[in-house]
Amino acid sequence: MSDIVSLGQPTVGDEELKAIAEVFASGWLSGAGPTCAKFEKRFAEITGTDDALATNNCGAALHLGLTVLGAGRGDEVIVGDYTFPATGHSVAWTGATPIFADIRSDIWSVDPAAVEAAITPRTVGILAVDVFGQPADYDELQAIADKHGLWLMEDAACSAGASYKGRPAGSLADIATFSFHGRKGITAGEGGALTTNRADLANHARKLHTYGIAPALSREGSADLPIPNFDELGFNYRMSDVAAGIMLAQLERLNTLVQSRQRVADQYGTLLADIDGVQAPVALADRVHPWQSYVVTLDATVDRGKVAAYLKAHGIQCNFGTYASHVQPVYGFSGHLPVSADLFMRHLAIPMHANLTEDEVDRVAGTLRAAMAS
Ligand SMILES: *Cc1c(COP(=O)(O)O)cnc(C)c1O
């Protein structure tokens, strides 16, 4: 009878196609070109930062950020536990050890008290995660970082359009990193960005993201024959100019998309309020939540697998929330983080994207109600 309601869906159309055509016509399709430069300028404005660097994904931006902050072998970086494992992986890529810290039970970002408790003489920095886009507690985290001489990073993978006490996501730490993967609020299919107010970090990250030399754009139009010198082992973490064109069109939509998601969240909030065993997510008044995902918490007595199977059988896509990092075997982490471990088992993501209609949201909520009663 009914179509499938998808868990997430990009909002792309004629504007993005037009942007792609313009990049094709320009002849510069590869990365770090003029369209990337335009995107970076615009993204820095939106995030209220001095510099933005376009990358091919958020994992690359995380790796660059940690590298230019100096993380390496023998170091410990405290990481918010509840996240897609790109966060923990990026720390491990540098040779440093991710030390996972437990999360707040309401908004699921790292608990500042757990961060403080995890500090050792080896700690060099804190990598907080804006879980599903809602910013973490940056005032408290910055105070801890200052007190102990640590740097602070924001995994803002899901945070485009978010803010904390009036300050935009991306500007809340020494470095922030964004994802433009297809499941995020704005997307080029794949993509990422690093933002910072520190020119030294921005310049170093820009160099490392293009194999350790200045981007080709800086040599364009030169009258002589500049020959770059490779003095540092960089990577190819460039965003293509094709993706940057798509991203420029997506930035035009950003406000509308966040408003649409807020409308969906408001409607869910009303419809789910009286379903026994289901708790709606919390959005704190001092921050703007961009609702990358909408994740409900089921009571411990509820059989999540059964609820999920019911939803799927009725055409409603769903998923778990995100990952408790510390239980992933790849890290060999020995601690137990009870809040994160528990929510990893009880969270259920239901459809959230900017294209959902009121009727679809009604249908999702009604089906979840029926699933809980079944
Ligand atoms: C999606 C996501 C990432 C990874 O982003 P990619 O662009 O796929 O590398 C990292 N951190 C968090 C919190 C994410 O949600």
Tab-separated table of C-alpha atoms and ligand atoms in Angstrom:
chain	number	residue	atom	x	y	z
A	1	MET	CA	0.000	0.000	0.000
A	2	SER	CA	2.525	2.501	1.053
A	3	ASP	CA	5.850	3.807	-0.085
A	4	ILE	CA	8.919	3.362	2.037
A	5	VAL	CA	9.760	6.271	4.310
A	6	SER	CA	13.522	6.566	4.145
A	7	LEU	CA	15.695	7.160	7.177
A	8	GLY	CA	17.675	9.929	5.528
A	9	GLN	CA	17.566	11.608	2.129
A	10	PRO	CA	19.645	14.330	0.510
A	11	THR	CA	17.924	17.436	-0.829
A	12	VAL	CA	19.493	18.048	-4.237
A	13	GLY	CA	18.106	19.236	-7.551
A	14	ASP	CA	18.419	21.697	-10.415
A	15	GLU	CA	20.599	24.135	-8.470
A	16	GLU	CA	23.208	21.450	-7.838
A	17	LEU	CA	23.049	20.269	-11.472
A	18	LYS	CA	23.573	23.849	-12.625
A	19	ALA	CA	26.552	24.209	-10.281
A	20	ILE	CA	28.096	21.010	-11.682
A	21	ALA	CA	27.616	22.281	-15.244
A	22	GLU	CA	29.399	25.515	-14.321
A	23	VAL	CA	32.374	23.614	-12.924
A	24	PHE	CA	32.489	21.459	-16.077
A	25	ALA	CA	32.481	24.616	-18.203
A	26	SER	CA	35.298	26.136	-16.139
A	27	GLY	CA	37.637	23.298	-17.083
A	28	TRP	CA	38.932	22.955	-13.485
A	29	LEU	CA	37.432	19.759	-12.110
A	30	SER	CA	40.204	18.556	-9.814
A	31	GLY	CA	40.594	19.606	-6.206
A	32	ALA	CA	41.655	22.798	-4.435
A	33	GLY	CA	40.734	24.903	-7.466
A	34	PRO	CA	38.750	28.132	-7.828
A	35	THR	CA	35.402	26.559	-6.931
A	36	CYS	CA	36.866	25.026	-3.760
A	37	ALA	CA	38.266	28.460	-2.897
A	38	LYS	CA	34.786	29.972	-3.301
A	39	PHE	CA	33.249	27.275	-1.159
A	40	GLU	CA	35.903	27.716	1.524
A	41	LYS	CA	35.298	31.466	1.703
A	42	ARG	CA	31.555	30.998	2.030
A	43	PHE	CA	31.872	28.183	4.573
A	44	ALA	CA	34.233	30.246	6.741
A	45	GLU	CA	31.622	33.027	6.753
A	46	ILE	CA	28.839	30.629	7.736
A	47	THR	CA	30.880	29.051	10.533
A	48	GLY	CA	32.159	32.427	11.742
A	49	THR	CA	35.776	31.357	11.336
A	50	ASP	CA	38.851	32.872	9.727
A	51	ASP	CA	39.596	29.872	7.547
A	52	ALA	CA	37.907	26.824	6.067
A	53	LEU	CA	39.654	24.036	4.166
A	54	ALA	CA	37.620	21.767	1.875
A	55	THR	CA	38.513	18.070	2.146
A	56	ASN	CA	37.334	14.841	0.541
A	57	ASN	CA	35.638	13.661	3.742
A	58	CYS	CA	35.468	14.306	7.466
A	59	GLY	CA	37.881	11.514	8.348
A	60	ALA	CA	40.540	13.324	6.307
A	61	ALA	CA	39.734	16.617	8.038
A	62	LEU	CA	39.984	14.903	11.439
A	63	HIS	CA	43.335	13.358	10.517
A	64	LEU	CA	44.662	16.711	9.273
A	65	GLY	CA	43.408	18.538	12.346
A	66	LEU	CA	44.969	16.081	14.784
A	67	THR	CA	48.217	16.059	12.793
A	68	VAL	CA	48.628	19.833	12.735
A	69	LEU	CA	47.793	19.975	16.450
A	70	GLY	CA	50.728	17.601	16.903
A	71	ALA	CA	49.043	14.371	18.054
A	72	GLY	CA	51.337	11.373	17.634
A	73	ARG	CA	52.792	8.228	19.138
A	74	GLY	CA	52.786	8.188	22.944
A	75	ASP	CA	50.030	10.812	23.163
A	76	GLU	CA	46.531	10.320	24.507
A	77	VAL	CA	43.529	12.130	23.068
A	78	ILE	CA	40.271	12.081	25.020
A	79	VAL	CA	37.388	11.281	22.668
A	80	GLY	CA	33.629	11.452	23.187
A	81	ASP	CA	32.618	7.802	23.095
A	82	TYR	CA	29.293	7.905	21.310
A	83	THR	CA	30.109	8.549	17.650
A	84	PHE	CA	30.776	7.068	14.266
A	85	PRO	CA	34.222	5.441	14.671
A	86	ALA	CA	35.860	7.873	12.226
A	87	THR	CA	36.486	9.917	15.369
A	88	GLY	CA	38.464	7.212	17.201
A	89	HIS	CA	40.091	5.977	13.983
A	90	SER	CA	41.483	9.404	13.151
A	91	VAL	CA	43.266	9.547	16.518
A	92	ALA	CA	44.716	6.069	15.947
A	93	TRP	CA	45.888	7.067	12.430
A	94	THR	CA	48.224	9.628	14.012
A	95	GLY	CA	49.756	6.985	16.276
A	96	ALA	CA	48.127	8.524	19.364
A	97	THR	CA	45.785	6.518	21.595
A	98	PRO	CA	42.103	7.411	21.762
A	99	ILE	CA	40.936	7.455	25.386
A	100	PHE	CA	37.177	7.211	25.241
A	101	ALA	CA	35.169	9.147	27.803
A	102	ASP	CA	31.541	8.564	28.760
A	103	ILE	CA	28.717	10.810	27.643
A	104	ARG	CA	25.875	12.882	29.035
A	105	SER	CA	22.700	10.812	29.288
A	106	ASP	CA	20.535	13.580	27.769
A	107	ILE	CA	22.400	14.961	24.726
A	108	TRP	CA	24.983	12.174	24.377
A	109	SER	CA	28.047	14.373	23.893
A	110	VAL	CA	31.075	13.832	26.116
A	111	ASP	CA	30.501	14.483	29.828
A	112	PRO	CA	32.974	17.214	30.871
A	113	ALA	CA	33.421	15.490	34.268
A	114	ALA	CA	34.423	12.267	32.474
A	115	VAL	CA	36.931	14.243	30.401
A	116	GLU	CA	38.498	15.742	33.498
A	117	ALA	CA	38.701	12.273	35.103
A	118	ALA	CA	40.436	10.804	32.027
A	119	ILE	CA	43.319	13.287	31.958
A	120	THR	CA	46.802	11.806	32.485
A	121	PRO	CA	50.302	13.234	31.950
A	122	ARG	CA	50.107	11.851	28.383
A	123	THR	CA	46.918	13.714	27.460
A	124	VAL	CA	47.459	16.263	24.697
A	125	GLY	CA	43.937	17.165	23.644
A	126	ILE	CA	40.191	16.670	23.744
A	127	LEU	CA	38.138	15.617	20.715
A	128	ALA	CA	34.484	16.318	21.467
A	129	VAL	CA	31.663	15.164	19.206
A	130	ASP	CA	28.479	17.109	18.442
A	131	VAL	CA	26.269	14.021	18.522
A	132	PHE	CA	23.786	14.082	15.619
A	133	GLY	CA	24.806	17.727	15.238
A	134	GLN	CA	23.878	19.162	18.638
A	135	PRO	CA	26.964	20.941	20.002
A	136	ALA	CA	28.760	19.570	23.058
A	137	ASP	CA	29.503	21.655	26.202
A	138	TYR	CA	32.206	23.896	24.784
A	139	ASP	CA	32.387	26.391	27.672
A	140	GLU	CA	33.107	23.602	30.158
A	141	LEU	CA	35.406	21.728	27.764
A	142	GLN	CA	37.409	24.862	26.935
A	143	ALA	CA	37.826	25.601	30.642
A	144	ILE	CA	39.211	22.080	31.197
A	145	ALA	CA	41.484	22.411	28.153
A	146	ASP	CA	42.804	25.771	29.390
A	147	LYS	CA	43.336	24.499	32.921
A	148	HIS	CA	45.423	21.537	31.724
A	149	GLY	CA	47.124	23.114	28.696
A	150	LEU	CA	45.304	20.897	26.169
A	151	TRP	CA	43.939	21.659	22.725
A	152	LEU	CA	40.269	21.172	21.915
A	153	MET	CA	38.767	19.805	18.693
A	154	GLU	CA	35.138	19.673	17.600
A	155	ASP	CA	33.930	16.728	15.519
A	156	ALA	CA	31.196	18.726	13.844
A	157	ALA	CA	30.547	16.061	11.184
A	158	CYS	CA	26.790	16.452	11.590
A	159	SER	CA	26.718	20.080	12.746
A	160	ALA	CA	26.325	22.297	9.679
A	161	GLY	CA	23.792	24.938	10.711
A	162	ALA	CA	24.148	24.262	14.458
A	163	SER	CA	25.136	26.779	17.110
A	164	TYR	CA	26.080	26.956	20.781
A	165	LYS	CA	25.132	30.018	22.840
A	166	GLY	CA	24.828	32.006	19.621
A	167	ARG	CA	28.192	30.883	18.234
A	168	PRO	CA	28.139	28.712	15.091
A	169	ALA	CA	29.401	25.134	15.077
A	170	GLY	CA	32.857	25.153	13.542
A	171	SER	CA	33.991	28.088	15.689
A	172	LEU	CA	33.752	26.326	19.058
A	173	ALA	CA	37.252	24.826	19.385
A	174	ASP	CA	40.811	25.165	18.037
A	175	ILE	CA	39.759	23.127	15.018
A	176	ALA	CA	36.408	21.740	13.865
A	177	THR	CA	35.711	19.148	11.174
A	178	PHE	CA	32.592	18.650	9.064
A	179	SER	CA	31.249	15.841	6.888
A	180	PHE	CA	29.291	16.253	3.666
A	181	HIS	CA	28.579	12.548	3.268
A	182	GLY	CA	25.167	11.720	1.823
A	183	ARG	CA	23.714	11.043	5.267
A	184	LYS	CA	24.546	14.479	6.634
A	185	GLY	CA	22.446	17.657	6.579
A	186	ILE	CA	24.188	19.098	3.527
A	187	THR	CA	26.038	16.883	1.085
A	188	ALA	CA	28.080	16.469	-2.059
A	189	GLY	CA	27.845	12.673	-1.787
A	190	GLU	CA	31.220	12.662	-0.075
A	191	GLY	CA	33.058	15.676	1.292
A	192	GLY	CA	34.354	17.421	4.362
A	193	ALA	CA	35.836	20.604	5.748
A	194	LEU	CA	38.142	21.807	8.474
A	195	THR	CA	37.546	25.196	10.103
A	196	THR	CA	39.777	27.177	12.439
A	197	ASN	CA	40.645	30.691	13.566
A	198	ARG	CA	44.327	29.859	13.816
A	199	ALA	CA	46.251	30.816	10.670
A	200	ASP	CA	49.217	28.566	11.568
A	201	LEU	CA	46.984	25.495	11.767
A	202	ALA	CA	45.029	26.416	8.641
A	203	ASN	CA	48.181	26.928	6.578
A	204	HIS	CA	49.751	23.695	7.749
A	205	ALA	CA	46.549	21.711	7.110
A	206	ARG	CA	46.244	23.257	3.629
A	207	LYS	CA	49.794	22.184	2.817
A	208	LEU	CA	49.315	18.636	4.146
A	209	HIS	CA	46.016	18.169	2.299
A	210	THR	CA	47.784	18.463	-1.036
A	211	TYR	CA	50.768	16.128	-0.571
A	212	GLY	CA	52.793	18.671	1.403
A	213	ILE	CA	53.027	21.501	-1.126
A	214	ALA	CA	51.030	24.657	-1.776
A	215	PRO	CA	47.900	23.977	-3.893
A	216	ALA	CA	48.300	24.376	-7.668
A	217	LEU	CA	45.915	27.345	-7.584
A	218	SER	CA	48.650	29.384	-5.891
A	219	ARG	CA	50.898	28.847	-8.952
A	220	GLU	CA	48.165	29.607	-11.539
A	221	GLY	CA	48.986	32.543	-13.753
A	222	SER	CA	52.567	32.733	-12.565
A	223	ALA	CA	54.827	34.318	-15.183
A	224	ASP	CA	57.857	32.186	-14.348
A	225	LEU	CA	58.081	28.468	-13.567
A	226	PRO	CA	57.651	27.897	-9.812
A	227	ILE	CA	58.792	24.419	-8.741
A	228	PRO	CA	57.456	23.256	-5.369
A	229	ASN	CA	59.745	21.574	-2.886
A	230	PHE	CA	58.487	18.544	-0.936
A	231	ASP	CA	59.754	18.911	2.632
A	232	GLU	CA	56.946	17.155	4.498
A	233	LEU	CA	54.928	13.982	3.942
A	234	GLY	CA	51.426	15.148	3.028
A	235	PHE	CA	48.306	13.423	1.728
A	236	ASN	CA	45.747	13.885	-1.002
A	237	TYR	CA	42.760	15.014	1.047
A	238	ARG	CA	41.417	17.487	-1.510
A	239	MET	CA	37.767	18.005	-2.278
A	240	SER	CA	37.179	18.082	-6.046
A	241	ASP	CA	35.894	21.309	-7.547
A	242	VAL	CA	32.878	19.339	-8.813
A	243	ALA	CA	31.967	18.532	-5.205
A	244	ALA	CA	32.689	22.123	-4.181
A	245	GLY	CA	30.176	23.332	-6.776
A	246	ILE	CA	27.542	21.046	-5.304
A	247	MET	CA	28.451	22.277	-1.826
A	248	LEU	CA	28.042	25.936	-2.822
A	249	ALA	CA	24.489	25.132	-3.923
A	250	GLN	CA	23.914	23.199	-0.681
A	251	LEU	CA	25.075	26.171	1.412
A	252	GLU	CA	22.367	28.275	-0.258
A	253	ARG	CA	19.853	25.781	1.083
A	254	LEU	CA	21.341	25.375	4.556
A	255	ASN	CA	18.930	27.568	6.506
A	256	THR	CA	15.860	26.157	4.786
A	257	LEU	CA	17.042	22.599	5.343
A	258	VAL	CA	17.659	23.161	9.059
A	259	GLN	CA	14.195	24.770	9.360
A	260	SER	CA	12.572	21.802	7.633
A	261	ARG	CA	14.294	19.368	9.993
A	262	GLN	CA	13.222	21.472	12.963
A	263	ARG	CA	9.635	21.294	11.704
A	264	VAL	CA	9.899	17.499	11.552
A	265	ALA	CA	11.450	17.377	15.041
A	266	ASP	CA	8.657	19.564	16.433
A	267	GLN	CA	5.999	17.340	14.908
A	268	TYR	CA	7.670	14.190	16.254
A	269	GLY	CA	7.972	15.830	19.677
A	270	THR	CA	4.213	16.293	19.826
A	271	LEU	CA	3.293	12.904	18.382
A	272	LEU	CA	5.723	10.800	20.435
A	273	ALA	CA	5.150	12.515	23.778
A	274	ASP	CA	2.618	9.999	25.074
A	275	ILE	CA	3.961	6.738	23.657
A	276	ASP	CA	4.899	4.488	26.575
A	277	GLY	CA	8.463	3.262	26.508
A	278	VAL	CA	9.667	5.858	23.977
A	279	GLN	CA	11.620	8.951	24.962
A	280	ALA	CA	12.039	11.763	22.439
A	281	PRO	CA	15.506	13.325	22.051
A	282	VAL	CA	16.464	16.431	24.019
A	283	ALA	CA	17.416	19.724	22.355
A	284	LEU	CA	18.875	22.203	24.842
A	285	ALA	CA	17.637	25.807	24.782
A	286	ASP	CA	21.119	27.339	24.556
A	287	ARG	CA	22.015	25.595	21.276
A	288	VAL	CA	20.567	25.103	17.795
A	289	HIS	CA	20.194	21.402	16.934
A	290	PRO	CA	20.418	20.736	13.178
A	291	TRP	CA	18.834	17.272	13.555
A	292	GLN	CA	21.156	15.208	11.371
A	293	SER	CA	19.306	12.221	12.856
A	294	TYR	CA	16.253	11.826	15.047
A	295	VAL	CA	16.975	9.214	17.678
A	296	VAL	CA	14.544	8.015	20.321
A	297	THR	CA	15.483	6.114	23.461
A	298	LEU	CA	13.518	2.945	24.173
A	299	ASP	CA	12.946	1.692	27.707
A	300	ALA	CA	15.316	-1.094	28.745
A	301	THR	CA	12.422	-3.587	28.767
A	302	VAL	CA	11.572	-2.952	25.086
A	303	ASP	CA	12.770	-5.457	22.461
A	304	ARG	CA	14.426	-3.021	20.033
A	305	GLY	CA	14.929	-5.650	17.347
A	306	LYS	CA	11.236	-6.449	17.358
A	307	VAL	CA	10.230	-2.777	17.130
A	308	ALA	CA	12.676	-2.255	14.262
A	309	ALA	CA	11.356	-5.326	12.424
A	310	TYR	CA	7.777	-4.047	12.814
A	311	LEU	CA	8.712	-0.613	11.453
A	312	LYS	CA	10.568	-2.098	8.492
A	313	ALA	CA	7.710	-4.491	7.739
A	314	HIS	CA	5.464	-1.428	7.560
A	315	GLY	CA	7.745	0.534	5.225
A	316	ILE	CA	9.470	2.695	7.830
A	317	GLN	CA	13.249	2.623	7.679
A	318	CYS	CA	15.050	2.759	10.996
A	319	ASN	CA	18.458	2.083	12.509
A	320	PHE	CA	20.347	2.023	15.785
A	321	GLY	CA	21.711	5.423	16.933
A	322	THR	CA	25.458	5.555	16.524
A	323	TYR	CA	28.311	3.542	18.052
A	324	ALA	CA	29.704	3.080	21.528
A	325	SER	CA	33.335	3.377	20.396
A	326	HIS	CA	34.923	1.764	23.439
A	327	VAL	CA	33.361	-1.651	22.738
A	328	GLN	CA	34.687	-1.787	19.152
A	329	PRO	CA	37.398	-4.480	19.090
A	330	VAL	CA	39.682	-2.428	16.832
A	331	TYR	CA	40.618	-0.123	19.709
A	332	GLY	CA	41.411	-2.767	22.356
A	333	PHE	CA	40.044	-0.335	24.937
A	334	SER	CA	39.740	-1.787	28.424
A	335	GLY	CA	37.434	0.655	30.240
A	336	HIS	CA	33.658	0.345	30.595
A	337	LEU	CA	31.537	3.415	29.850
A	338	PRO	CA	28.065	2.579	31.133
A	339	VAL	CA	26.004	5.461	29.704
A	340	SER	CA	27.299	5.084	26.173
A	341	ALA	CA	27.159	1.267	26.284
A	342	ASP	CA	23.546	1.386	27.479
A	343	LEU	CA	22.295	3.923	24.921
A	344	PHE	CA	24.052	2.024	22.127
A	345	MET	CA	21.616	-0.816	22.914
A	346	ARG	CA	18.481	1.308	23.394
A	347	HIS	CA	18.612	3.989	20.719
A	348	LEU	CA	16.465	3.834	17.610
A	349	ALA	CA	16.860	6.278	14.715
A	350	ILE	CA	13.656	6.988	12.823
A	351	PRO	CA	13.290	8.878	9.529
A	352	MET	CA	14.683	12.416	9.601
A	353	HIS	CA	15.363	14.518	6.530
A	354	ALA	CA	14.262	17.806	5.053
A	355	ASN	CA	11.950	16.237	2.461
A	356	LEU	CA	9.603	14.502	4.918
A	357	THR	CA	5.962	15.550	4.601
A	358	GLU	CA	3.608	16.055	7.528
A	359	ASP	CA	1.734	12.928	6.456
A	360	GLU	CA	4.903	10.866	6.442
A	361	VAL	CA	5.865	12.045	9.919
A	362	ASP	CA	2.338	11.154	11.081
A	363	ARG	CA	2.723	7.728	9.542
A	364	VAL	CA	6.109	7.122	11.186
A	365	ALA	CA	4.804	8.146	14.609
A	366	GLY	CA	1.627	6.093	14.198
A	367	THR	CA	3.581	3.040	13.118
A	368	LEU	CA	5.988	3.412	16.046
A	369	ARG	CA	2.986	3.657	18.381
A	370	ALA	CA	1.569	0.461	16.910
A	371	ALA	CA	4.960	-1.261	17.096
A	372	MET	CA	5.252	-0.451	20.796
A	373	ALA	CA	1.752	-1.844	21.413
A	374	SER	CA	2.323	-5.007	19.392
B	1	LIG	C1	29.753	10.834	9.522
B	1	LIG	C2	30.668	11.095	10.636
B	1	LIG	C3	32.059	11.086	10.466
B	1	LIG	C4	32.714	10.638	9.192
B	1	LIG	O1	32.466	11.458	8.119
B	1	LIG	P1	33.053	11.046	6.651
B	1	LIG	O2	32.804	12.287	5.863
B	1	LIG	O3	32.249	9.890	6.203
B	1	LIG	O4	34.480	10.738	6.825
B	1	LIG	C5	32.853	11.444	11.537
B	1	LIG	N1	32.321	11.768	12.719
B	1	LIG	C6	31.003	11.761	12.934
B	1	LIG	C7	30.461	12.180	14.275
B	1	LIG	C8	30.121	11.409	11.898
B	1	LIG	O5	28.805	11.384	12.116
